[in-house]
Amino acid sequence: MDFDSLSLSKFFNWRIHLSARLCQPIGGPGLAERLTTYVCAAGYDALVSDQPLPPQGQQRLRDSRSRRTVRIVVRILVGTVAWILGVPLSFFALLAFPPAFDDTGMLSTLGVLLGLLAAFLWLSVFARHRWPWIPFVIGAVLATAWGDGTLMLIGLFHLLVRSPRKQALTATAIGALLITVGVVRLCLQSPANNPFGILFLSDPNQIPGVDGSLPAEESVFGMNMLTVIAGLMGLAISLGFGFLLRRTRRMRAVESFAQRQSRRSENLSAELARTSERELLARELHDTLSHRLSVISLHSGALEVGGNDDPGIASTASALRQEAHASLEDLRHLVGGVREGTLANAGPQKEASTPPSLTSMRSIPQLVASVQATGTIIRPSIIIQDVESAPTVLDRAVYRIVQESLTNAMKHAPGAPVTLEVTISADLGARVVIANPAEPSAQRFHPPRTTTEAGPGIPPYPTSAPRVGPANPGAQQSLSSTGAGAGLVGIRERVAMLGGEVFIGVRDGSFLVDVTLPPFERQG
């Protein structure tokens, strides 16, 4: 079968018929149809896709095939045993059919043909799993003809296990009626035609089915009782085990469904709790920072207008106002991402709708210009290629690393020149190096072994955007004391998430942030 040109609807129809034995419903065809359709969709995607399955998927596929092979082999073996035992029982039941024997008690030509026909019809036992109605109907014909109800009871058992409720009840009524009629018929007809009469012959050499081989009158009651007990036991075993296995399967299905619903409920509860936390965090972020940044922007605007006589003050106020405005845009984007839960995995459409002041490698020159406007000397070397092909998380991480490093230099080495080297391409990956002269107290610094270890002399790394402060030493000291050291941890976490390498520490008298990120795939 050509799966490349196979339509999805045709594949569904073909797979539903092929998987009927694997998706037998318990209580209606709807469950099997939905389950098979779900399996078909996954199977169709796997068949028509050129992508290989992951190792776990391949292992599960091999395990499923091996289990299916074992199941098929076991079913064939059980069917073979049932056929070997059932054919002699059909020949034994022919004793209740007088035309099958001649006057001497030997099988007639009709009896031989009926025996061969019964052996052929017993082959339907191999269809008991997929089409249980076939052995049930054939067994019902044999039970009506000469009282052989064994094949019908086998079909009845599998109908009870696999068929819907109405079909199971119908088969139960028909089977019970035929067994009852067969037992009553055997009890009412001549004892010479009762198959169990062979057990009550006074002489083992007597031939059953002839007048001379009639059992004694006192044995007729015992023969009839044995006939009734055999019919009732066969019907009880078929119905009892059938309903028991049906109920067991239904309980397993209910338990499996309950477990899935429980997991779904837990996931929904966790998602609801996370949504509530995001709403609270977004509200606190907006209420706490939005007002302060708005006040800073208004005051810096007023300072810019009032400082026209002093170009330095006006320039500083303009830079401060621009940074406050950019921070408000960043805060708006951050609050929206936290509230919607799309901050960590924003798609291309989200990124396309964000302001240019937000995190992107394209905004690194504007970031450098805004820091230079504060009077900080920066020697930049920026070479960015394949920015359209860069993943969103890499694009954002590079910007944040540069931002945090420049913020650290402004806070802890004010007035010192900063060297910035950014080289990004799809083939070579990303390389970010930021260096500034280290303070004397930082010369004894050794990089921590873990992201939570802080050695002596580590300047704290903030997570906020660069801020403009006064040039007096007291203000500088106050600025350098702010922050909780989360910037250093943030840089390490971003690099570890992308599988890169990072060095943060003092080298050759300079405080160095050296980040290397792996290459990425070029699109188009």
Phi, psi and omega in degrees: 000134183270107183279340181293325181258011182276126178286158184293321181294317178297322179296319177302311182298317180295318184287327179297315179292323182289328185258021182299323182286341179267343185236039179293130184281160172237087178112009176152154181282347184297317180299314180295321181294317179293317180297317181293322179297319178297315179295322181296319181299315178295319180294322179295316178300320180290326184284318185271351181274144177275348182283131177290154177291149175296163182304319180295320177295320177296320179295317178296323179294318178295319178297319179296319179294319180295317178296321179294320178297315179298319181296319180294318180297318179296319180296320179295318179296316179296320177296322178295316178297318179297322180292318181297322179277330185283326182296313175300326177296324177293320176296321178296322180288343178296344177300335179276000181244095187304322181298348180281352182234152176267189183292337180273000181086007178266156178298133175274178177300319177298321179296320178296316179296319178295322177295316177295321177297318178297319178298322179290317180294333178291347175295341178295349179296337179286347178262016187292331182278314185276318180232076184294341179293332182295305177296331180293314181293316179296319177296325177295324176295316179295321179294324179288325185288303183219023170084014178274097182260009184295312180296323178295321179293325176295314177297322178297320178301312182288331174293321178296325184283322193246345186268161173299170188297315182296317179295321179296317179293321178297313179296323178297316180296316181295315181297315180297321179296315181293321178294318179296314179297319179296318179295315180297320180296317179295325180286331183272333183280178183301137178303337180292339181259009178272124181302330180282355179295337179296337180279349184244016178286136179286331179242121181299338181277353178292150181259122180291152176097355178245163186298325183288351184253020178294137177288167180294155184296324179292345180267351182294318179299316178297323179294318178294319177298320177296323178295315179296316181297318179297316179295315179294320179295317178298316179293320181293319179296315181297312181289316184297306181292327179296310180292326179295313179293325177298315180294321179297316179295320179295319179296321176296319178296319179295317179296318178297317178296319179296321178296317178297318179293324178295315177297320179296319178296319178297318179296319178294322178295317179295319179294322177295320177295318178296322178296318178297318178295320178295321178298316180296316180296317180297319180295318179293318178300314182295313184291328185278313189265328184299317180296314182296317180293324178295319178296318178298318180296319179294316181293320179293325175296318177295321178295324179294320180289320182281347182256033179295333181288336181244106182300327180295315179295319180297319180294317179296318179295322178296317178296320179296318179295319179296318179294321178295320178294317178296323178294323176296320177295317177298318180295320179298316178294319181295316180296317178297319179293322178292319182291322182271348181073023182247016184289323185278336184226053179291136182275180180299323180294322178297315182294325181293334182267358183276155179294156180292345180282354183275180190293117175193149177299333178295335183269002180298317177300319176296323177297317179296318180296322180293325177288321178296330180294340178277358181100359179284133180274121180234131175254090186271149170220100188241117177232108183238124178232158176056038181292333179290333182270350184291136175299154182299319182293323177291317179303315181288321183295318180299315180298315182294324179295315178297317181297312181296320182293317178294322177297319178297319179294319179295324184281320190252349175221061182296136180084348180276144179292148181238131177259127182235123177233121179232119179230120185224132173203159181293325184282323185260348183085207183240138176227121181235122179231121177234127183223143174212153180303134182276150175289155179303324181290343181269357181293337180270010184285138172235134183300140180291154180281333180233169181288345181257354182271134179235120179272177181291139175085008179283119175288139181292149179252120178277168175249001180272169179287162179301140180238151180263130180231171179291162185268358182283152184299324180298319179292323178296318180295323179294321179293320181290342180272355180277164179094159182241016180077014182283341181295317179298316178296320180297319179297314180297319180294320179296317181293317179296323180296327180268000178074031181257193180232147182217142171232127178229116181168190183265132178214123178056041176080005180235143173278122193238136169241108184241113185238133176234124180245147186290161177296163178229166186281134178276129180268151178077000000 
